[in-house]
Amino acid sequence: MSLVQVENLSVRYGAKTVLSHVSLTVEHGEIVTIVGPNGSGKTSLLRSIIGAVKPSRGRVTQSSDLRVGYVPQRLHIDPTLPMTVARFLALPGGVSAPHLGEALAQAGVPDLSGAQMSRLSGGQFQRVLLARALIGKPQLLLLDEATQGLDQPGSAAFYRQIETVRRDTGCAVLMISHELHVVMSASDRVICLNGHVCCEGTPEVVASAPEYRALFGSGTMGALALYRHDHDHAHDHDHHYDHTEAAE
Amino acid sequence: MLDDFMMRATLAGVGVALAAAPLGCFVVWRRMAYFGDATAHAAILGVALSLALSISVFAGAMVIALLMALTVNLLTGRGYAMDTLLGVLAHSALAFGLVAVSFLSGIRIDLMAYLFGDILAVSRMDLAVIWGGAALVVGLISWRWSPLLTATLNEDLAHASGINPKREQLVLTLALAITVAVAIKVVGVLLIAAMLIIPAAAARPLSRTPESMALVAAGIGSVSALVGLRAAYIFDTPAGPSIVCVAAVIFAVLSIAGSVRTSTQ
């Protein structure tokens, strides 16, 4: 069965409806990306999957004993709260030392366990968040704009890390991203959201859908160009940045 | 041993310091300082009511502190900013408390004793209540430590780990009400927030993890109680404020030392 099944979900904040009649499923091992303009309900959708938002209609069903790893959009740690990376990773359940090292290595930051969270750079911080999400050996990884505040090489590297994690652990990934040109190529499936599901399918199908073009306009062409570029030619991944910059 | 009033005062001060330390850390991390203040102010209404109804001051103060904290929890995010809401509720409760006290004909009560505490008059019974309350608070917070810490970091992170941040907030609220109720006799309504915040803030520069900060805060609070009482005895100064003064001096020294160390690194 699916890892997560969202059926006919509606979410309201007071009088404002942010999501109406959204249905989607996430299957084992697939990378699904949610794209959509600001205020389209992307974060609300993710928050209702983790149970932080109560649906006003419809329901969210998780497969039994589903292990979820969640990387929030941003995390502010108050400067009065002392916190080492190792302590942060052990919250709330506790973790063994080898397990901790493994998660940090998977997230690409093997040497940080003794550092203070407040001293990390933006990129290191996001990877530590990813490591924490990986601690529980999740079957489903939820990422809410996990590369916010990173520069383009930084976020491209971050998404490559996600693909590596998926390859190594087999977990499914459901993520929100603004960086269409980066995530389109990495996704198995794209869901275009604007309060409701506008269109969904493989990246190529979505990128050429009229609903998607209506929402994202000319930016779409760049994304599509890069997408095709990535897949039509044999290429060296090390030159990825060059391609990205050239496409803009 | 407990026959000596100084001994009882010292034990009372240390008991409150131990309960206030871990709770105070959460108050600082979650920026709830004003919340602690408001709960404490409301307790004066509880004192007045318990005197009028001839019930224990501890019980009255705790019930009102708890009601106050729950009301604030309930009303936040409904149109008024948190600090406005706390300002309205805290000072109204304090004012109603003071007015209610004046209606208590026949009973002469020393209001100063509740505003600033009367640690030198702590009885054996008070001591039992203080240490019982302190044990309850420390037990409650140790039991919920990891979920509380996770919810303090980020509510969504807590949800994703199957923790309900609202319930954890309730645990803190309950602990706060108990602490306020047991600390009234020791430092009084006006200085309770000082015992919560100052030792925790002073412990920050010395700490690398949340746990060490709570332990160091407990140490600083206890030292403040010991030294403050001694100083009050020697210089004939009011005991509760003397304890807070010592804590404040420790805070100042550690903060300056901390910033010097950071700037020379």
Coordinates of C-alpha atoms in Angstrom, one line a residue:
Chain A
M1 CA 0.0 0.0 0.0
S2 CA 1.0 3.7 -0.3
L3 CA 3.1 5.3 2.4
V4 CA 0.8 8.2 2.7
Q5 CA -2.6 8.7 1.2
V6 CA -4.2 12.1 1.2
E7 CA -7.9 12.0 0.3
N8 CA -10.0 15.0 -0.6
L9 CA -8.2 17.2 1.9
S10 CA -9.4 20.7 2.7
V11 CA -7.7 23.0 5.1
R12 CA -9.1 26.3 6.4
Y13 CA -7.6 28.9 8.7
G14 CA -10.6 30.8 10.0
A15 CA -12.6 32.0 7.0
K16 CA -9.7 31.4 4.6
T17 CA -9.5 28.2 2.6
V18 CA -5.9 27.3 1.8
L19 CA -6.4 23.8 0.4
S20 CA -9.5 22.3 -1.2
H21 CA -10.1 18.8 -2.3
V22 CA -6.5 17.7 -2.5
S23 CA -5.8 14.1 -3.1
L24 CA -2.4 12.5 -3.6
T25 CA -0.4 9.4 -2.7
V26 CA 3.3 8.7 -2.1
E27 CA 4.6 5.3 -2.9
H28 CA 7.7 3.5 -1.7
G29 CA 11.0 5.0 -2.9
E30 CA 9.7 7.7 -5.2
I31 CA 10.7 11.4 -5.2
V32 CA 7.7 13.6 -5.5
T33 CA 8.0 17.4 -5.7
I34 CA 5.3 19.9 -4.9
V35 CA 5.6 23.2 -6.8
G36 CA 3.3 26.2 -6.6
P37 CA 3.3 29.9 -6.1
N38 CA 3.5 31.6 -2.7
G39 CA 0.3 31.0 -0.7
S40 CA -0.7 28.0 -2.7
G41 CA -0.9 25.8 0.4
K42 CA 2.3 23.8 0.0
T43 CA 3.4 24.1 3.6
S44 CA -0.1 23.5 4.9
L45 CA -0.2 20.3 2.9
L46 CA 3.0 19.1 4.4
R47 CA 2.0 20.2 7.9
S48 CA -1.3 18.2 7.6
I49 CA 0.7 15.1 6.6
I50 CA 2.8 15.4 9.9
G51 CA -0.4 16.1 11.9
A52 CA 0.4 19.7 12.8
V53 CA -2.7 21.0 10.9
K54 CA -6.2 19.5 11.4
P55 CA -8.0 19.0 8.1
S56 CA -11.4 20.7 7.9
R57 CA -12.5 18.0 5.4
G58 CA -11.0 14.8 4.0
R59 CA -8.3 12.8 5.6
V60 CA -4.6 11.8 5.7
T61 CA -3.8 8.1 6.1
Q62 CA -0.3 6.9 6.9
S63 CA 0.7 3.3 6.4
S64 CA 1.0 1.6 9.8
D65 CA 4.3 2.2 11.6
L66 CA 5.4 4.7 9.0
R67 CA 8.7 6.4 10.0
V68 CA 8.7 10.0 8.8
G69 CA 11.8 12.3 8.7
Y70 CA 10.8 16.0 8.5
V71 CA 13.0 18.9 7.5
P72 CA 11.2 22.2 8.3
Q73 CA 11.2 25.3 6.2
R74 CA 13.3 27.2 8.7
L75 CA 14.4 26.6 12.2
H76 CA 15.3 29.3 14.5
I77 CA 17.2 28.3 17.6
D78 CA 17.1 30.9 20.3
P79 CA 20.7 32.1 21.1
T80 CA 20.0 31.5 24.8
L81 CA 19.6 27.8 24.1
P82 CA 23.0 26.0 24.0
M83 CA 22.9 23.0 21.7
T84 CA 25.6 20.9 20.2
V85 CA 24.9 19.1 16.9
A86 CA 25.1 15.7 18.6
R87 CA 22.5 16.7 21.3
F88 CA 20.2 18.1 18.6
L89 CA 20.4 14.9 16.6
A90 CA 19.5 12.9 19.7
L91 CA 16.2 14.7 20.2
P92 CA 13.7 13.5 21.2
G93 CA 14.5 9.8 21.4
G94 CA 18.2 9.5 22.0
V95 CA 20.7 7.9 19.5
S96 CA 23.8 5.7 19.6
A97 CA 27.2 7.1 18.6
P98 CA 27.7 5.0 15.5
H99 CA 24.1 5.7 14.4
L100 CA 24.7 9.4 14.8
G101 CA 27.9 9.3 12.8
E102 CA 26.1 7.4 10.0
A103 CA 23.3 10.0 9.8
L104 CA 25.8 12.9 9.7
A105 CA 27.8 11.1 7.0
Q106 CA 24.7 10.4 4.9
A107 CA 23.8 14.1 5.1
G108 CA 27.4 15.0 4.0
V109 CA 28.6 16.6 7.2
P110 CA 30.5 13.8 9.0
D111 CA 32.7 16.0 11.3
L112 CA 30.2 18.4 12.9
S113 CA 28.9 16.4 15.9
G114 CA 30.7 18.5 18.5
A115 CA 29.9 21.9 17.0
Q116 CA 27.4 24.4 18.4
M117 CA 24.2 24.8 16.3
S118 CA 24.5 28.6 16.5
R119 CA 28.0 28.5 14.8
L120 CA 26.9 26.6 11.7
S121 CA 26.8 28.1 8.2
G122 CA 23.4 28.1 6.4
G123 CA 24.4 25.1 4.3
Q124 CA 25.8 23.1 7.3
F125 CA 22.6 23.9 9.3
Q126 CA 20.3 22.5 6.6
R127 CA 22.4 19.4 6.3
V128 CA 22.3 18.9 10.1
L129 CA 18.5 19.2 9.8
L130 CA 18.6 16.5 7.1
A131 CA 20.8 14.3 9.3
R132 CA 18.3 14.6 12.1
A133 CA 15.5 13.6 9.8
L134 CA 17.5 10.6 8.7
I135 CA 18.2 9.4 12.3
G136 CA 15.0 7.4 12.6
K137 CA 15.7 5.6 9.3
P138 CA 12.6 7.1 7.7
Q139 CA 10.6 5.5 5.0
L140 CA 9.4 8.9 4.0
L141 CA 11.4 12.1 4.0
L142 CA 9.4 15.4 4.0
L143 CA 11.3 18.5 3.0
D144 CA 9.8 22.0 3.1
E145 CA 11.9 24.2 1.0
A146 CA 15.0 22.8 2.6
T147 CA 17.4 24.9 0.5
Q148 CA 16.0 28.3 1.5
G149 CA 18.8 30.7 2.0
L150 CA 21.4 28.6 0.2
D151 CA 23.1 29.8 -3.0
Q152 CA 22.5 27.9 -6.2
P153 CA 25.6 25.6 -6.1
G154 CA 24.7 25.0 -2.4
S155 CA 21.1 24.0 -3.2
A156 CA 22.1 21.9 -6.2
A157 CA 24.5 20.0 -4.0
F158 CA 21.8 19.6 -1.4
Y159 CA 19.4 18.0 -3.9
R160 CA 22.1 15.7 -5.1
Q161 CA 22.6 14.6 -1.5
I162 CA 18.8 13.9 -1.4
E163 CA 19.1 11.7 -4.5
T164 CA 22.1 9.9 -2.9
V165 CA 20.1 9.3 0.3
R166 CA 17.2 7.9 -1.7
R167 CA 19.5 5.6 -3.6
D168 CA 21.2 4.4 -0.4
T169 CA 18.3 4.0 1.9
G170 CA 15.4 3.5 -0.5
C171 CA 13.2 6.1 1.3
A172 CA 10.5 8.0 -0.5
V173 CA 10.8 11.8 -0.6
L174 CA 8.0 14.4 -0.7
M175 CA 9.4 17.9 -1.0
I176 CA 8.4 21.4 -1.7
S177 CA 10.7 23.5 -3.8
H178 CA 10.8 26.9 -5.5
E179 CA 13.8 25.9 -7.6
L180 CA 12.0 24.3 -10.5
H181 CA 15.0 24.0 -12.7
V182 CA 16.9 22.1 -10.1
V183 CA 14.2 19.8 -8.7
M184 CA 12.4 19.0 -11.9
S185 CA 15.2 16.8 -13.2
A186 CA 15.5 15.0 -9.8
S187 CA 11.8 14.2 -9.4
D188 CA 9.9 11.1 -10.4
R189 CA 6.7 13.0 -10.1
V190 CA 5.7 16.6 -9.8
I191 CA 2.5 18.0 -8.3
C192 CA 1.6 21.5 -9.2
L193 CA -0.4 23.0 -6.4
N194 CA -2.4 26.2 -6.2
G195 CA -5.0 25.7 -3.4
H196 CA -5.9 22.6 -5.4
V197 CA -4.0 20.2 -7.5
C198 CA -3.6 21.9 -10.9
C199 CA -1.8 19.1 -12.6
E200 CA 0.5 16.3 -11.8
G201 CA 2.7 13.7 -13.5
T202 CA 6.2 13.2 -14.7
P203 CA 8.3 16.4 -14.8
E204 CA 8.0 16.6 -18.5
V205 CA 4.2 16.2 -18.5
V206 CA 3.8 18.9 -15.8
A207 CA 6.2 21.3 -17.4
S208 CA 4.2 21.2 -20.7
A209 CA 0.8 21.4 -19.0
P210 CA -1.1 24.6 -19.8
E211 CA -2.1 25.0 -16.1
Y212 CA 1.5 24.9 -15.1
R213 CA 2.5 27.4 -17.8
A214 CA -0.3 29.7 -16.7
L215 CA 1.1 29.7 -13.1
F216 CA 4.8 29.9 -13.8
G217 CA 4.9 31.7 -17.2
S218 CA 8.2 32.3 -18.9
G219 CA 10.2 30.8 -16.1
T220 CA 8.9 27.4 -17.3
M221 CA 10.8 27.6 -20.5
G222 CA 14.1 27.8 -18.7
A223 CA 13.1 24.9 -16.4
L224 CA 12.0 22.8 -19.3
A225 CA 15.0 23.7 -21.4
L226 CA 17.3 22.6 -18.6
Y227 CA 15.2 19.5 -18.0
R228 CA 15.5 18.4 -21.6
H229 CA 19.1 19.4 -21.7
D230 CA 19.9 17.2 -18.7
H231 CA 18.3 14.2 -20.2
D232 CA 18.8 14.6 -23.9
H233 CA 22.6 14.6 -23.7
A234 CA 25.2 12.5 -22.1
H235 CA 26.8 14.9 -19.6
D236 CA 29.2 15.0 -16.7
H237 CA 27.6 15.8 -13.4
D238 CA 30.6 17.8 -12.3
H239 CA 29.7 20.4 -14.8
H240 CA 26.2 20.7 -13.6
Y241 CA 26.6 24.3 -12.3
D242 CA 27.8 25.4 -15.7
H243 CA 24.7 24.1 -17.3
T244 CA 22.5 25.7 -14.8
E245 CA 24.1 29.1 -15.2
A246 CA 24.1 28.8 -18.9
A247 CA 20.3 28.1 -18.9
E248 CA 19.5 31.3 -17.1
Chain B
M1 CA 18.6 21.2 63.0
L2 CA 15.3 22.4 61.7
D3 CA 14.8 24.4 64.9
D4 CA 17.1 27.1 63.7
F5 CA 15.2 29.7 61.6
M6 CA 18.3 30.4 59.5
M7 CA 18.6 26.7 58.7
R8 CA 14.9 26.5 57.6
A9 CA 15.3 29.7 55.5
T10 CA 18.4 28.3 53.8
L11 CA 16.7 25.0 53.0
A12 CA 13.6 26.9 51.7
G13 CA 15.8 29.1 49.5
V14 CA 17.7 26.1 48.0
G15 CA 14.5 24.2 47.4
V16 CA 13.0 27.1 45.4
A17 CA 16.3 27.5 43.5
L18 CA 16.4 23.9 42.5
A19 CA 12.8 24.0 41.1
A20 CA 13.3 27.3 39.4
A21 CA 16.5 26.4 37.6
P22 CA 15.2 23.9 35.0
L23 CA 11.9 25.7 34.6
G24 CA 13.7 29.0 34.3
C25 CA 15.8 27.6 31.4
F26 CA 12.6 26.9 29.5
V27 CA 11.2 30.3 30.4
V28 CA 14.4 31.9 28.9
W29 CA 14.6 29.7 25.8
R30 CA 10.9 30.2 25.0
R31 CA 11.0 33.9 25.8
M32 CA 8.3 33.5 28.4
A33 CA 9.8 35.8 31.0
Y34 CA 6.8 38.1 31.1
F35 CA 4.6 35.1 31.3
G36 CA 6.3 34.0 34.6
D37 CA 5.8 37.6 35.9
A38 CA 2.1 37.6 35.0
T39 CA 1.5 34.3 36.7
A40 CA 3.2 35.5 39.8
H41 CA 1.3 38.7 40.0
A42 CA -2.0 36.9 39.6
A43 CA -1.0 34.8 42.6
I44 CA -1.7 37.8 45.0
L45 CA -5.3 37.4 44.1
G46 CA -5.0 33.8 45.1
V47 CA -3.5 34.8 48.4
A48 CA -6.4 37.2 49.1
L49 CA -9.0 34.6 48.2
S50 CA -7.4 31.9 50.4
L51 CA -7.3 34.3 53.4
A52 CA -11.0 35.2 52.8
L53 CA -12.0 31.5 52.5
S54 CA -9.6 30.3 55.2
I55 CA -7.9 27.8 53.0
S56 CA -4.1 27.3 52.6
V57 CA -2.4 30.2 50.9
F58 CA -0.3 27.7 48.9
A59 CA -3.5 26.1 47.4
G60 CA -5.2 29.4 46.7
A61 CA -2.1 30.9 45.0
M62 CA -1.6 27.8 43.0
V63 CA -5.2 27.6 41.7
I64 CA -5.2 31.2 40.6
A65 CA -1.8 31.0 39.1
L66 CA -2.9 28.0 37.1
L67 CA -6.2 29.6 36.0
M68 CA -4.2 32.7 34.9
A69 CA -1.7 30.6 32.9
L70 CA -4.4 28.5 31.3
T71 CA -6.4 31.7 30.3
V72 CA -3.3 33.2 28.7
N73 CA -2.7 29.9 26.8
L74 CA -6.3 29.9 25.6
L75 CA -6.4 33.5 24.5
T76 CA -3.1 33.7 22.7
G77 CA -3.4 34.1 19.0
R78 CA -6.9 35.5 19.1
G79 CA -6.4 39.1 18.2
Y80 CA -4.1 40.5 20.9
A81 CA -0.4 40.2 21.1
M82 CA 0.9 38.0 23.9
D83 CA 2.5 40.9 25.8
T84 CA -0.7 43.0 25.7
L85 CA -2.8 40.1 26.9
L86 CA -0.4 39.4 29.7
G87 CA -0.2 43.0 30.7
V88 CA -4.0 43.3 30.9
L89 CA -4.5 40.0 32.8
A90 CA -1.5 40.3 35.2
H91 CA -2.0 43.8 36.4
S92 CA -5.8 43.4 36.6
A93 CA -5.3 40.3 38.7
L94 CA -2.8 42.1 40.9
A95 CA -5.1 45.1 41.3
F96 CA -8.2 42.9 42.0
G97 CA -6.1 41.0 44.5
L98 CA -5.0 44.1 46.4
V99 CA -8.5 45.5 46.4
A100 CA -9.9 42.1 47.6
V101 CA -7.3 42.1 50.5
S102 CA -8.7 45.5 51.7
F103 CA -12.2 44.0 52.0
L104 CA -10.9 41.4 54.5
S105 CA -12.1 43.1 57.6
G106 CA -11.0 41.6 60.9
I107 CA -7.8 40.1 59.4
R108 CA -4.7 42.1 59.5
I109 CA -2.4 40.7 56.9
D110 CA 1.0 41.8 56.1
L111 CA 0.9 42.3 52.4
M112 CA 4.6 43.0 52.2
A113 CA 5.2 39.5 53.3
Y114 CA 3.5 38.2 50.1
L115 CA 4.9 40.9 47.8
F116 CA 8.5 40.4 48.9
G117 CA 8.4 37.1 50.8
D118 CA 9.2 36.3 54.4
I119 CA 11.7 33.6 54.2
L120 CA 12.9 34.0 57.8
A121 CA 9.3 33.0 58.9
V122 CA 9.3 29.7 57.1
S123 CA 7.8 26.9 59.3
R124 CA 8.5 23.2 59.1
M125 CA 5.2 22.8 57.3
D126 CA 6.2 25.5 54.8
L127 CA 9.4 23.6 54.3
A128 CA 7.6 20.4 53.5
V129 CA 5.3 22.2 51.0
I130 CA 8.3 23.9 49.3
W131 CA 10.4 20.7 49.0
G132 CA 7.3 18.7 48.0
G133 CA 6.5 21.3 45.3
A134 CA 10.1 21.5 44.1
A135 CA 10.3 17.7 43.8
L136 CA 7.1 17.7 41.8
V137 CA 8.4 20.4 39.4
V138 CA 11.8 18.8 38.9
G139 CA 10.1 15.4 38.5
L140 CA 7.6 16.8 35.9
I141 CA 10.3 18.6 33.9
S142 CA 12.7 15.7 34.0
W143 CA 10.0 13.3 32.8
R144 CA 9.0 15.5 29.9
W145 CA 12.5 16.9 29.2
S146 CA 13.1 15.6 25.7
P147 CA 9.6 16.3 24.3
L148 CA 9.7 19.8 26.0
L149 CA 13.0 20.5 24.4
T150 CA 11.9 19.3 21.0
A151 CA 8.7 21.4 21.2
T152 CA 10.7 24.4 22.3
L153 CA 13.0 24.1 19.2
N154 CA 10.2 23.9 16.7
E155 CA 6.5 22.9 16.9
D156 CA 6.4 21.2 13.5
L157 CA 9.5 19.2 14.4
A158 CA 7.7 18.0 17.5
H159 CA 4.6 17.1 15.5
A160 CA 6.7 15.0 13.1
S161 CA 8.1 13.1 16.1
G162 CA 4.6 12.4 17.4
I163 CA 4.8 15.0 20.2
N164 CA 1.9 17.4 20.9
P165 CA 3.4 20.8 21.6
K166 CA 0.2 22.0 23.2
R167 CA 0.4 19.3 25.8
E168 CA 4.0 20.1 26.5
Q169 CA 3.1 23.7 26.9
L170 CA 0.6 22.6 29.5
V171 CA 3.2 20.8 31.4
L172 CA 5.3 24.0 31.6
T173 CA 2.3 26.0 32.7
L174 CA 1.5 23.6 35.5
A175 CA 5.2 23.6 36.6
L176 CA 5.1 27.4 36.6
A177 CA 2.0 27.6 38.7
I178 CA 3.5 25.2 41.3
T179 CA 6.8 27.1 41.4
V180 CA 5.0 30.4 41.9
A181 CA 2.9 29.0 44.7
V182 CA 5.8 27.5 46.6
A183 CA 8.1 30.5 46.0
I184 CA 5.7 33.2 47.4
K185 CA 6.8 32.7 50.9
V186 CA 10.5 32.7 50.0
V187 CA 11.0 35.6 47.5
G188 CA 7.5 37.0 47.2
V189 CA 5.3 37.7 44.2
L190 CA 7.4 40.5 42.8
L191 CA 10.7 38.6 42.7
I192 CA 9.7 35.1 41.7
A193 CA 10.4 35.9 38.0
A194 CA 14.0 36.9 39.1
M195 CA 14.6 33.5 40.6
L196 CA 13.4 31.9 37.3
I197 CA 15.3 34.0 34.9
I198 CA 18.5 35.3 36.5
P199 CA 20.2 31.9 37.4
A200 CA 19.3 30.5 33.9
A201 CA 20.6 33.5 32.1
A202 CA 23.8 33.5 34.2
A203 CA 24.3 29.9 33.3
R204 CA 24.2 30.4 29.6
P205 CA 27.8 31.5 29.0
L206 CA 29.1 28.4 30.8
S207 CA 26.9 25.8 29.0
R208 CA 27.3 23.8 25.8
T209 CA 24.2 21.7 26.1
P210 CA 20.6 22.4 27.5
E211 CA 21.2 19.8 30.3
S212 CA 24.4 21.5 31.5
M213 CA 22.6 24.9 31.5
A214 CA 19.9 23.6 33.8
L215 CA 22.4 22.0 36.2
V216 CA 24.6 25.2 36.3
A217 CA 21.5 27.3 36.8
A218 CA 20.6 25.1 39.8
G219 CA 24.0 25.6 41.2
I220 CA 24.0 29.4 40.7
G221 CA 20.5 29.6 42.3
S222 CA 21.5 27.6 45.3
V223 CA 24.7 29.7 45.8
S224 CA 22.6 32.8 45.5
A225 CA 20.3 31.6 48.2
L226 CA 23.1 30.6 50.6
V227 CA 25.2 33.8 50.1
G228 CA 22.1 36.1 50.0
L229 CA 20.8 34.8 53.3
R230 CA 24.2 35.1 54.9
A231 CA 24.6 38.6 53.6
A232 CA 21.1 39.5 54.8
Y233 CA 22.0 38.2 58.3
I234 CA 25.3 40.2 58.4
F235 CA 24.1 43.5 56.9
D236 CA 20.5 43.3 58.3
T237 CA 18.9 43.6 54.8
P238 CA 15.7 42.0 53.6
A239 CA 16.3 38.3 52.8
G240 CA 14.4 37.8 49.5
P241 CA 15.8 40.8 47.7
S242 CA 19.3 40.0 49.0
I243 CA 19.1 36.6 47.3
V244 CA 18.1 38.2 44.1
C245 CA 20.9 40.7 44.4
V246 CA 23.5 38.0 44.7
A247 CA 22.1 36.2 41.6
A248 CA 22.2 39.5 39.7
V249 CA 25.9 40.0 40.6
I250 CA 26.8 36.5 39.5
F251 CA 24.9 37.1 36.2
A252 CA 26.9 40.3 35.6
V253 CA 30.2 38.7 36.4
L254 CA 29.6 35.7 34.2
S255 CA 28.2 37.7 31.3
I256 CA 31.3 40.0 31.3
A257 CA 33.6 37.1 31.6
G258 CA 31.8 35.3 28.8
S259 CA 32.0 38.3 26.4
V260 CA 35.6 38.8 27.2
R261 CA 36.3 35.2 26.4
T262 CA 34.4 35.3 23.2
S263 CA 36.1 38.5 22.0
T264 CA 39.6 37.1 22.7
Q265 CA 39.0 33.9 20.8

